[in-house]
mmCIF file of C-alpha atoms and ligand atoms in Angstrom:
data_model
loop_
_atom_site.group_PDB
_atom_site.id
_atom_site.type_symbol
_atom_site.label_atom_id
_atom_site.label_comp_id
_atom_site.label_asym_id
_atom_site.label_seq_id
_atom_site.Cartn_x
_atom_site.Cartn_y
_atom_site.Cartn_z
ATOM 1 C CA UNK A 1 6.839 25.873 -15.931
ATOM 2 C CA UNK A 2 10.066 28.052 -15.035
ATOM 3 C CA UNK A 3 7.362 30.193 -12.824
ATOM 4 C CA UNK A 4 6.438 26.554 -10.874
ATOM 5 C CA UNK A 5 9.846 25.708 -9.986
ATOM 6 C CA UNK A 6 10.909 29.659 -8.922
ATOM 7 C CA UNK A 7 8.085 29.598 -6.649
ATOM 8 C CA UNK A 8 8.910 25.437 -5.365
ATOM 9 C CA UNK A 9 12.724 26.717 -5.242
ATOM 10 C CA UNK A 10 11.462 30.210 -3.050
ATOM 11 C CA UNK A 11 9.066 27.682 -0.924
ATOM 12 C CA UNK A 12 12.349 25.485 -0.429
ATOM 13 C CA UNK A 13 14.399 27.815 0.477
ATOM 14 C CA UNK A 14 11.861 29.718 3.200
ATOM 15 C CA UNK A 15 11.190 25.693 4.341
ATOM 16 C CA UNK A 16 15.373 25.653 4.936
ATOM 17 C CA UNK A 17 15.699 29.226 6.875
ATOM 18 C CA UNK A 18 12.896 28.228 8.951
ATOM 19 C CA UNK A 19 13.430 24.538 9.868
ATOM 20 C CA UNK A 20 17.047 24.109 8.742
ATOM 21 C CA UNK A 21 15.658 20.691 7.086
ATOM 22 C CA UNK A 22 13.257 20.040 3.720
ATOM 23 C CA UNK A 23 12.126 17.129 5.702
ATOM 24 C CA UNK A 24 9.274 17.825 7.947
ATOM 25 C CA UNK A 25 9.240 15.005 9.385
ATOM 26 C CA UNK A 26 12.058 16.581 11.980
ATOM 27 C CA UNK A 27 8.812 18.638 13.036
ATOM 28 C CA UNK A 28 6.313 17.164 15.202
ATOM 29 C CA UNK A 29 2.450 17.502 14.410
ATOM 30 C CA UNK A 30 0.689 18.432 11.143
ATOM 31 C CA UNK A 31 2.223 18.179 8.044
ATOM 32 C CA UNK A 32 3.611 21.823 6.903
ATOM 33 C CA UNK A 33 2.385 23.758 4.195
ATOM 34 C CA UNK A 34 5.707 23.316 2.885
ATOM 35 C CA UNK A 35 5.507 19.764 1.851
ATOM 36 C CA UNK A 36 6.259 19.440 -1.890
ATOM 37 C CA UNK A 37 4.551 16.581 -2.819
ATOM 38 C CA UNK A 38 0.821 16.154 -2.363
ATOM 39 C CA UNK A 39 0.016 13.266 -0.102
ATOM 40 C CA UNK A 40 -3.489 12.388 -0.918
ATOM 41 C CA UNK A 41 -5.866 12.514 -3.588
ATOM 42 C CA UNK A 42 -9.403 12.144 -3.926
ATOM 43 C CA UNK A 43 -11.672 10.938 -6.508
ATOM 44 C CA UNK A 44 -15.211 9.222 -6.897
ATOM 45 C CA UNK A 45 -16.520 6.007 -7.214
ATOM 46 C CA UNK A 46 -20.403 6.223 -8.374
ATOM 47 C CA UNK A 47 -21.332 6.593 -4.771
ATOM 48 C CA UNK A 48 -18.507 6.269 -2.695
ATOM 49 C CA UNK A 49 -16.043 8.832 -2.102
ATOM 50 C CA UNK A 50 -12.057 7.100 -2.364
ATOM 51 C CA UNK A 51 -9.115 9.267 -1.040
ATOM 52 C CA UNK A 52 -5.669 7.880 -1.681
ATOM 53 C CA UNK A 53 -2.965 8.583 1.297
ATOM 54 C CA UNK A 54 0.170 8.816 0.849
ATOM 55 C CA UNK A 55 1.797 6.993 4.318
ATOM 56 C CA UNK A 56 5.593 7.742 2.753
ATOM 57 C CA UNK A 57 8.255 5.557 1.116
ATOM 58 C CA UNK A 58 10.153 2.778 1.822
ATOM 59 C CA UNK A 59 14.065 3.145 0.608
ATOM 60 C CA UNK A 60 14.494 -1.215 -0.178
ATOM 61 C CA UNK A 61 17.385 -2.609 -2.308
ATOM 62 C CA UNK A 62 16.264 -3.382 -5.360
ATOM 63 C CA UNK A 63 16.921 -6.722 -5.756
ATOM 64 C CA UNK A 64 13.774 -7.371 -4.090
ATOM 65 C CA UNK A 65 11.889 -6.861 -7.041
ATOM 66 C CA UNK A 66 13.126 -9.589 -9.223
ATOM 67 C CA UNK A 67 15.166 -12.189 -7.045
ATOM 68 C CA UNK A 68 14.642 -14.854 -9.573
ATOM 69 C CA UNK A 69 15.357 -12.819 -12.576
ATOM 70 C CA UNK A 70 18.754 -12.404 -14.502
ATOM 71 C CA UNK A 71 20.506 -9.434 -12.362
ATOM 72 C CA UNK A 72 21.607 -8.244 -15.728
ATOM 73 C CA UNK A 73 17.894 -8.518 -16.849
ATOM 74 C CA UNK A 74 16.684 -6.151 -13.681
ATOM 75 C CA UNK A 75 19.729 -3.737 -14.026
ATOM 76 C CA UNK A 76 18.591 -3.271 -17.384
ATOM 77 C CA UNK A 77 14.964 -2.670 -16.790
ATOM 78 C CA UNK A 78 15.823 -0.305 -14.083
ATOM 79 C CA UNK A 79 17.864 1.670 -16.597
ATOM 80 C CA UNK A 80 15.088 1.765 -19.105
ATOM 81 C CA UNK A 81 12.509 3.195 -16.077
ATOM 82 C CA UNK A 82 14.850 5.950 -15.221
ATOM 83 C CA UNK A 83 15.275 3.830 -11.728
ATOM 84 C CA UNK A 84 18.223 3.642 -9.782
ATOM 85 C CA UNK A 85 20.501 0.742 -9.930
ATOM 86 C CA UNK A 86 20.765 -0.243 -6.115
ATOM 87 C CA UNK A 87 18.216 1.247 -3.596
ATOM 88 C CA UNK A 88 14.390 2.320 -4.494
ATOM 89 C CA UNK A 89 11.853 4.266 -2.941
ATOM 90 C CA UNK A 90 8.877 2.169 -2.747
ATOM 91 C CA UNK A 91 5.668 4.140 -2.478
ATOM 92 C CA UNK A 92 3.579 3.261 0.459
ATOM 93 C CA UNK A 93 -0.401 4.063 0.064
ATOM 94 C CA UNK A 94 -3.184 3.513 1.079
ATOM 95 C CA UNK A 95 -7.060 4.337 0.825
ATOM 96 C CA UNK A 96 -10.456 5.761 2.832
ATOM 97 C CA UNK A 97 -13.103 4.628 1.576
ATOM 98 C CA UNK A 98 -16.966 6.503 2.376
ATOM 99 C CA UNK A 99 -19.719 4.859 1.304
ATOM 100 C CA UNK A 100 -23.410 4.978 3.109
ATOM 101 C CA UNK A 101 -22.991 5.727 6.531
ATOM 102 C CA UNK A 102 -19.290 4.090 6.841
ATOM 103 C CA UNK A 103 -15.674 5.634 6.660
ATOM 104 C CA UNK A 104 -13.523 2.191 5.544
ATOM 105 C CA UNK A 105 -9.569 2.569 5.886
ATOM 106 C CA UNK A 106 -8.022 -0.077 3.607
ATOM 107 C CA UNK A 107 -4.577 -0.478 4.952
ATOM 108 C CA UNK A 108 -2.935 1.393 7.730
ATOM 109 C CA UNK A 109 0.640 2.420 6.456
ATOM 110 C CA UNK A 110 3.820 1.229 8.632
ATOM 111 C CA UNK A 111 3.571 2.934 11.767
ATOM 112 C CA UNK A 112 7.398 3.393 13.465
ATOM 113 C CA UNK A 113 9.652 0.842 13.917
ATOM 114 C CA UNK A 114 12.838 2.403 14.825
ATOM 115 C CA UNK A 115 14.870 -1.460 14.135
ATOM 116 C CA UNK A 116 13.656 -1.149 10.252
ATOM 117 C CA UNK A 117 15.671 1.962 9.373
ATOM 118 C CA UNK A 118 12.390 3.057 7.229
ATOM 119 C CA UNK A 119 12.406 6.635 8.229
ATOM 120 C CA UNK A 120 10.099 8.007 5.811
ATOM 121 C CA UNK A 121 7.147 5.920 6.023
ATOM 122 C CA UNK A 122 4.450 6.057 8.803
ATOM 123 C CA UNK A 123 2.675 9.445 8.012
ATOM 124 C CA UNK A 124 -0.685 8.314 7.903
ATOM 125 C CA UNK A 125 -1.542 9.396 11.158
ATOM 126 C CA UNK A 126 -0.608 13.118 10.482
ATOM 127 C CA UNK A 127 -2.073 12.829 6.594
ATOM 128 C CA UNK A 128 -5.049 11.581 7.449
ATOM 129 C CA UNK A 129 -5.320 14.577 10.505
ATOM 130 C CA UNK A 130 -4.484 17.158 7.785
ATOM 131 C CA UNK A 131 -7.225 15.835 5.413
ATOM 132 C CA UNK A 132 -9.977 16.367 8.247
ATOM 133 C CA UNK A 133 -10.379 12.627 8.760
ATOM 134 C CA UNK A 134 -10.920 11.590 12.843
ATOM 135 C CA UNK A 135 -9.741 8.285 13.658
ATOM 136 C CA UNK A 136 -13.195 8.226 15.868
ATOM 137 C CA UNK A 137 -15.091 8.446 12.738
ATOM 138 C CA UNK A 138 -13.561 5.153 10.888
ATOM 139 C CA UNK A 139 -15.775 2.588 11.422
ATOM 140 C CA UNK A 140 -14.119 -0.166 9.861
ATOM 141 C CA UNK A 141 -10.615 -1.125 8.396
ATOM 142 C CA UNK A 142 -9.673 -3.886 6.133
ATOM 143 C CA UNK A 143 -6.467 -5.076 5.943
ATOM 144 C CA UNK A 144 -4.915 -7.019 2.655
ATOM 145 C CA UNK A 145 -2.434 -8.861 4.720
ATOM 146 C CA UNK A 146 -0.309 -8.461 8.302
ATOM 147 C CA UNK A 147 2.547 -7.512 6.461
ATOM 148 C CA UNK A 148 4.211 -4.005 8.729
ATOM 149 C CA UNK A 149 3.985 -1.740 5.944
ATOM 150 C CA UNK A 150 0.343 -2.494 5.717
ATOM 151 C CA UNK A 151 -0.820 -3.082 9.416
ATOM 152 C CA UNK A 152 2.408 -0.799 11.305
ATOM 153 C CA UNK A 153 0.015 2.313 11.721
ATOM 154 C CA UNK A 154 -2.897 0.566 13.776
ATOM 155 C CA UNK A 155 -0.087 -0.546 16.175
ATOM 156 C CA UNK A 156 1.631 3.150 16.996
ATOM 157 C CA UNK A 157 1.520 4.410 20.069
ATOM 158 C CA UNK A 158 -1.456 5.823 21.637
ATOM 159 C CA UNK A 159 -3.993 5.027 18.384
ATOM 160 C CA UNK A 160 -6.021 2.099 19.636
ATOM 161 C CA UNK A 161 -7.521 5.035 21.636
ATOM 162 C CA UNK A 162 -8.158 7.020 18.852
ATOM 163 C CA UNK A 163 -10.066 4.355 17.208
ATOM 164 C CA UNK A 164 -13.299 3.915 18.326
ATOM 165 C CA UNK A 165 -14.334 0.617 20.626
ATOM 166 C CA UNK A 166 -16.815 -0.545 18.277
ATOM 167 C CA UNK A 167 -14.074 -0.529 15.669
ATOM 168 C CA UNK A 168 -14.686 -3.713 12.932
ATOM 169 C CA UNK A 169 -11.230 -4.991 11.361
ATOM 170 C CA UNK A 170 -11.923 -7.407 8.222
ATOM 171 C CA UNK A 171 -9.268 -9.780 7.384
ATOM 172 C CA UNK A 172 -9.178 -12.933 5.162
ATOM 173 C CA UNK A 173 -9.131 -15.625 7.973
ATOM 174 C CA UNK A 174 -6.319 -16.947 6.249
ATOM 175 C CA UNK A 175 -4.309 -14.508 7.240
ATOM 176 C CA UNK A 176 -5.001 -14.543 10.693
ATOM 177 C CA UNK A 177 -3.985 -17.967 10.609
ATOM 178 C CA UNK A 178 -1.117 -18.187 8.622
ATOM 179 C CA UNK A 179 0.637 -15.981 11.274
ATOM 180 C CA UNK A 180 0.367 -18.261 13.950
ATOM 181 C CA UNK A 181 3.302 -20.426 12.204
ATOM 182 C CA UNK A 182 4.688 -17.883 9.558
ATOM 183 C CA UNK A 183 6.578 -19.817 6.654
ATOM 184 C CA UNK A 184 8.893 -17.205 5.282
ATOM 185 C CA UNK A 185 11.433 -20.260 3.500
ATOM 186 C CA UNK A 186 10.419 -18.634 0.012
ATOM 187 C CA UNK A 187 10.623 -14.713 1.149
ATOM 188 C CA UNK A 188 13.985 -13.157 0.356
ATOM 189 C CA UNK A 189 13.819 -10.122 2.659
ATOM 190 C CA UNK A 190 16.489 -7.856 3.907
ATOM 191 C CA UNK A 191 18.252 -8.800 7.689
ATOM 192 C CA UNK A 192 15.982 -7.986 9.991
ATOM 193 C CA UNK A 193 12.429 -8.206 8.125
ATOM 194 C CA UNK A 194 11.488 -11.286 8.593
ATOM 195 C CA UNK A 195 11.463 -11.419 12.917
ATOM 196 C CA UNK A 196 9.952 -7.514 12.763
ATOM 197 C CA UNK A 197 7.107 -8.287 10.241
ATOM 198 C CA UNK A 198 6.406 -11.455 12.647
ATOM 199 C CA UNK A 199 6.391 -9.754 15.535
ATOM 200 C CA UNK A 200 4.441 -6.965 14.511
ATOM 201 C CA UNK A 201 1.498 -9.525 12.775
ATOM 202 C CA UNK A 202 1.661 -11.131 16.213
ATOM 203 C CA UNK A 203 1.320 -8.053 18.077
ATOM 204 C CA UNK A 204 -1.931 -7.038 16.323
ATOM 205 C CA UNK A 205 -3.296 -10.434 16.147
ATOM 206 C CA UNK A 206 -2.949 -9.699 19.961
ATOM 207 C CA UNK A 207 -4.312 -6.479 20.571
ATOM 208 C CA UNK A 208 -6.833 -6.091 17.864
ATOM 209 C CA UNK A 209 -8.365 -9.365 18.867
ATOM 210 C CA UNK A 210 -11.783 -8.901 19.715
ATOM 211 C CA UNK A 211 -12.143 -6.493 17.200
ATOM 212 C CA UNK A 212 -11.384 -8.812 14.176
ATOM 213 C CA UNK A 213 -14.151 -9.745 11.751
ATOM 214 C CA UNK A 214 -12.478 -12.989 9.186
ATOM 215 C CA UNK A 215 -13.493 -14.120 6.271
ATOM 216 C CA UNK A 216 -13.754 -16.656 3.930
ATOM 217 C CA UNK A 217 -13.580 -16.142 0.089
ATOM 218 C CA UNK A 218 -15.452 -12.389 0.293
ATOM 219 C CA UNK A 219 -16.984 -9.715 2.553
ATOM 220 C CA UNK A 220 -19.255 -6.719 1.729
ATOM 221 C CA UNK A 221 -17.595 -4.423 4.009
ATOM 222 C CA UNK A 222 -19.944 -1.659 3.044
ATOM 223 C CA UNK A 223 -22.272 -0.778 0.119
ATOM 224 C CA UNK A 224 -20.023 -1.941 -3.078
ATOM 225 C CA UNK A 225 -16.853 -2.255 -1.341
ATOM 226 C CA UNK A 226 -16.139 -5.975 -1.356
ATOM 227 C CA UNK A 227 -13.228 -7.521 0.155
ATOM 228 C CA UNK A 228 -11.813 -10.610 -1.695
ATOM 229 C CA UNK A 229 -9.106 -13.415 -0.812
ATOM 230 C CA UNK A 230 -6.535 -13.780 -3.467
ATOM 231 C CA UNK A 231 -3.733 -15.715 -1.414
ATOM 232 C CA UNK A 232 -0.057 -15.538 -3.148
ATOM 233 C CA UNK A 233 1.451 -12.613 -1.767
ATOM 234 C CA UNK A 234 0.532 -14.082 1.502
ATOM 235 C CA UNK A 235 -1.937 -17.049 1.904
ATOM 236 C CA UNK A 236 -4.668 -14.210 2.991
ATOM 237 C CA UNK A 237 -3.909 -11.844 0.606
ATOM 238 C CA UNK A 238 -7.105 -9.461 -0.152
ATOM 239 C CA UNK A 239 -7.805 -7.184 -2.753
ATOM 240 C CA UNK A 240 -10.906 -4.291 -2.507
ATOM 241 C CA UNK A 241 -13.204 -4.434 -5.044
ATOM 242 C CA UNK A 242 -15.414 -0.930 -5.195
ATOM 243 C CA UNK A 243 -18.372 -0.994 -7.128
ATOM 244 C CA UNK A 244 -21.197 1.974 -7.225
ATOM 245 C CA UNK A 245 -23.465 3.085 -10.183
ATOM 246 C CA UNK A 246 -21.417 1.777 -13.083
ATOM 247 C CA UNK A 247 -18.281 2.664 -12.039
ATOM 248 C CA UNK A 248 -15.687 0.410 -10.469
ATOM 249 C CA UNK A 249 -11.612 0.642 -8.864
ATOM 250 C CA UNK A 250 -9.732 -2.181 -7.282
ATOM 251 C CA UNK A 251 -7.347 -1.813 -4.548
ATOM 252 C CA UNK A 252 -4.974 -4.484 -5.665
ATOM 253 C CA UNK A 253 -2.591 -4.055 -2.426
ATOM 254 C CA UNK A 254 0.379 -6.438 -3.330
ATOM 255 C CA UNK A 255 -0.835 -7.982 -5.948
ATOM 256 C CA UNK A 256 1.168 -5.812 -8.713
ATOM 257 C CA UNK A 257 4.264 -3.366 -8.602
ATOM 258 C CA UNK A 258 5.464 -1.286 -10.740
ATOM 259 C CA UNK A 259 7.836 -4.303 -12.207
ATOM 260 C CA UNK A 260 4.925 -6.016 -12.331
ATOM 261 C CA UNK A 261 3.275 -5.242 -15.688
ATOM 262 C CA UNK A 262 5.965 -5.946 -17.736
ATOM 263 C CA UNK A 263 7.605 -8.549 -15.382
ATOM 264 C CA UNK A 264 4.765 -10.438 -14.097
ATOM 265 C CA UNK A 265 6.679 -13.307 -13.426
ATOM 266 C CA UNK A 266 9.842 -11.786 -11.452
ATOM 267 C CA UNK A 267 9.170 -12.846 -7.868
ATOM 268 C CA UNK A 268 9.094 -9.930 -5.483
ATOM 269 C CA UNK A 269 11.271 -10.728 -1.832
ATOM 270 C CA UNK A 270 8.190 -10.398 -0.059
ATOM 271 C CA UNK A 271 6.148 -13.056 -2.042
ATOM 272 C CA UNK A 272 5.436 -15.876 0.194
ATOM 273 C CA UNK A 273 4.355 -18.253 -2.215
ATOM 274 C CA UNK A 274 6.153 -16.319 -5.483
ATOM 275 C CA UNK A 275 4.811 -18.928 -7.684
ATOM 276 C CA UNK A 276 1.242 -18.322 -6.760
ATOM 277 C CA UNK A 277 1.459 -14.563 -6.176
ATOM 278 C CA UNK A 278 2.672 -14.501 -10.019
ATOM 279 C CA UNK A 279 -0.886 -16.388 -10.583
ATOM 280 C CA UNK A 280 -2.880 -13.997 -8.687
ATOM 281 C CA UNK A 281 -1.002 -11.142 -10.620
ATOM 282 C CA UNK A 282 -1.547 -12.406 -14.306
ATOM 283 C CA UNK A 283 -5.185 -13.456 -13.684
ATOM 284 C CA UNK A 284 -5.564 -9.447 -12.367
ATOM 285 C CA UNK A 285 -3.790 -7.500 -14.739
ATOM 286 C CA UNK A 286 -5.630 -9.545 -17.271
ATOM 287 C CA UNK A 287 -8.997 -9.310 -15.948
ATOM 288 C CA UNK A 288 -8.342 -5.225 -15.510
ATOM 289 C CA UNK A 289 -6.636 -5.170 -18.974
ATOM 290 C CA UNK A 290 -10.131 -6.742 -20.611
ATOM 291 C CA UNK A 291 -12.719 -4.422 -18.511
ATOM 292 C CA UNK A 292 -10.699 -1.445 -18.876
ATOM 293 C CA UNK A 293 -11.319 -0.625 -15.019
ATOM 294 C CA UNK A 294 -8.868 1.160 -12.899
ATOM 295 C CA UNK A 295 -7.204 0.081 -9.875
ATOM 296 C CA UNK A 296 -4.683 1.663 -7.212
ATOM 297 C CA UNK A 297 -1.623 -0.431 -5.194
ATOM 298 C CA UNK A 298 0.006 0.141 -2.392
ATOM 299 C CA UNK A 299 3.544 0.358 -3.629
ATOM 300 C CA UNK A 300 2.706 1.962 -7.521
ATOM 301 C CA UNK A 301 3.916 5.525 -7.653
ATOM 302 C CA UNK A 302 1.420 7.695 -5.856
ATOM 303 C CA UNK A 303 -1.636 8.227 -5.953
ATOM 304 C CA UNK A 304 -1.294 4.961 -8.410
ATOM 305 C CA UNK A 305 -4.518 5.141 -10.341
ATOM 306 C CA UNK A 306 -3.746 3.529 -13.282
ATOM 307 C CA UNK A 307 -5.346 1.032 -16.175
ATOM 308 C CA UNK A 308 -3.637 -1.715 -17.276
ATOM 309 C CA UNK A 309 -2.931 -2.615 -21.411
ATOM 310 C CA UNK A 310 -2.115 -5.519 -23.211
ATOM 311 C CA UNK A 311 1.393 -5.142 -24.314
ATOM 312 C CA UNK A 312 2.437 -8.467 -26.585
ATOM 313 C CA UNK A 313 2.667 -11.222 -24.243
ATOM 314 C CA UNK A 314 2.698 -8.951 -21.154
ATOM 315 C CA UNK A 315 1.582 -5.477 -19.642
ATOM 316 C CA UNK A 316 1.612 -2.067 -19.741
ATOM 317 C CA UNK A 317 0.938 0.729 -16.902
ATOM 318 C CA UNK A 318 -0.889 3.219 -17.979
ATOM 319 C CA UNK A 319 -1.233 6.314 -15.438
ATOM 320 C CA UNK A 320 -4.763 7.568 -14.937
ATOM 321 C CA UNK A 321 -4.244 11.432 -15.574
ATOM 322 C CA UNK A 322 -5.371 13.378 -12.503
ATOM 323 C CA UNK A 323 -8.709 14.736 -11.861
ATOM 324 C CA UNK A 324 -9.391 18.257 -10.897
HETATM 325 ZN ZN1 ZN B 401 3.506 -4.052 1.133
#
């Protein structure tokens, strides 16, 4: 242990000298060496090979993860999660996907957006470099919703060239169309979120037009990875179901945060139908809690693999311990 944190404290300190900043995002290309935190981890599915990337964090207030409970209630459950009381880091991931002959990106991280303030999120790009994977080589993505955090990287600059022509993006066509006319009356976002997450869903409705591929109720992307609709979160809200050889994960995107398990019923700011989305979040956790099968989320501390237990009346997260 004290060896660990001499040699993080000696890579610190040579990271300093050299760059005058921990943060390497003030460097442009790759991802140093020096980065303290891993940003993606792999592991197996039967058959299909699952890396989970880290895209960054999102520093949000963190009233938006209970804006119908108590404020008492959330300071206290902060407190008890070693959280702080006013701003959190959400974590931002997302997930690669190989199985047969297709590379599947579930999600696409938040891109830039310099009106957001969000300066530690968008890294997929660089992440995904760093772990060997070429854009050319993804051969389909598949988004759970249009929200920016989840659609921002397909929409930075230059990467609809990177991406091959013949690219397929899946979508619940819900989704697609609930952005036409976005109702955010029940959202309780920060200033500013609601126009930019419009705008940006627009945008990519726009330019990734001809490459969309909607559906219904459920899509086999590619062998065992199923797409399905949940709604709540947004009215196209999709989950990933992997399934290969016995073994199963869900990619439960929005579905459930971290409050989630033990709150399932505190409505997060970005819920556009809170009611529902606390629906779709119960009947998960519960199904996941009775098959004992993993799943990962976008915002759950990364990499997020985690089962879910019963706990009373409610949940509990239990992390998955890491794989070597
Ligand atoms: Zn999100």
């Amino acid at each position: 242990m004290s060896a660990q944190s001499s040699s993080a404290t000696r890579r610190s300190t040579t990271a300093a000298e050299t760059n005058n900043s921990l943060d390497n995002s003030s460097r442009p290309g790759r991802p140093g060496p020096d980065e303290l935190v891993p940003s993606r981890y792999a592991l197996r599915v039967g058959e299909i090979d699952v890396l989970v990337v880290s895209d960054g964090v999102l520093s949000l207030p963190t009233r938006m993860l209970a804006y119908n409970a108590d404020p008492a209630c959330l300071a206290g459950w902060l407190k008890d999660m070693f959280l702080p009381p006013e701003m959190l880091d959400w974590p931002l991931n997302a997930v690669v996907v190989r199985s047969g002959a297709q590379t599947v990106l579930i999600d696409a991280g938040l891109g830039v957006d310099p009106d957001l303030d969000l300066p530690r999120a968008g890294r997929l790009a660089l992440r995904l470099e760093a772990a060997g994977i070429d854009f050319a080589s993804v051969t389909d993505v598949v988004l759970t919703h249009l929200h920016m955090d989840h659609v921002g990287g397909l929409l930075a600059d230059g990467m609809r060239d990177r991406l091959r022509p013949d690219l397929r993006v899946h979508l619940a066509a819900a989704e697609a169309e609930f952005w036409a006319s976005a109702d955010f009356s029940r959202t309780s976002m920060p200033p500013g979120f609601p126009d930019a997450l419009w705008q940006a869903a627009k945008r990519f409705l726009n330019e990734y037009h001809s490459q969309l591929r909607p559906f219904e109720a459920e899509y086999e992307v590619a062998p065992g990875v199923i797409a399905c609709r949940t709604g709540g979160h947004t009215p196209g809200h999709s989950v990933v179901r992997l399934a290969s050889g016995g073994d199963r994960l869900t990619f439960v995107g929005d579905a459930v945060f971290q409050v989630g398990f033990e709150q399932p019923e505190w409505h997060n700011g970005f819920e556009h139908d809170p009611e529902e989305a606390a629906r779709v979040r119960v009947r998960l956790l519960r199904e996941l809690a009775a098959t004992g099968e993993p799943l990962v989320a976008t915002h759950l501390s990364f990499p997020s693999v985690c089962h879910v237990a019963v706990a009373g009346d409610v949940f509990r997260w239990v992390p998955a311990v890491w794989k070597y």
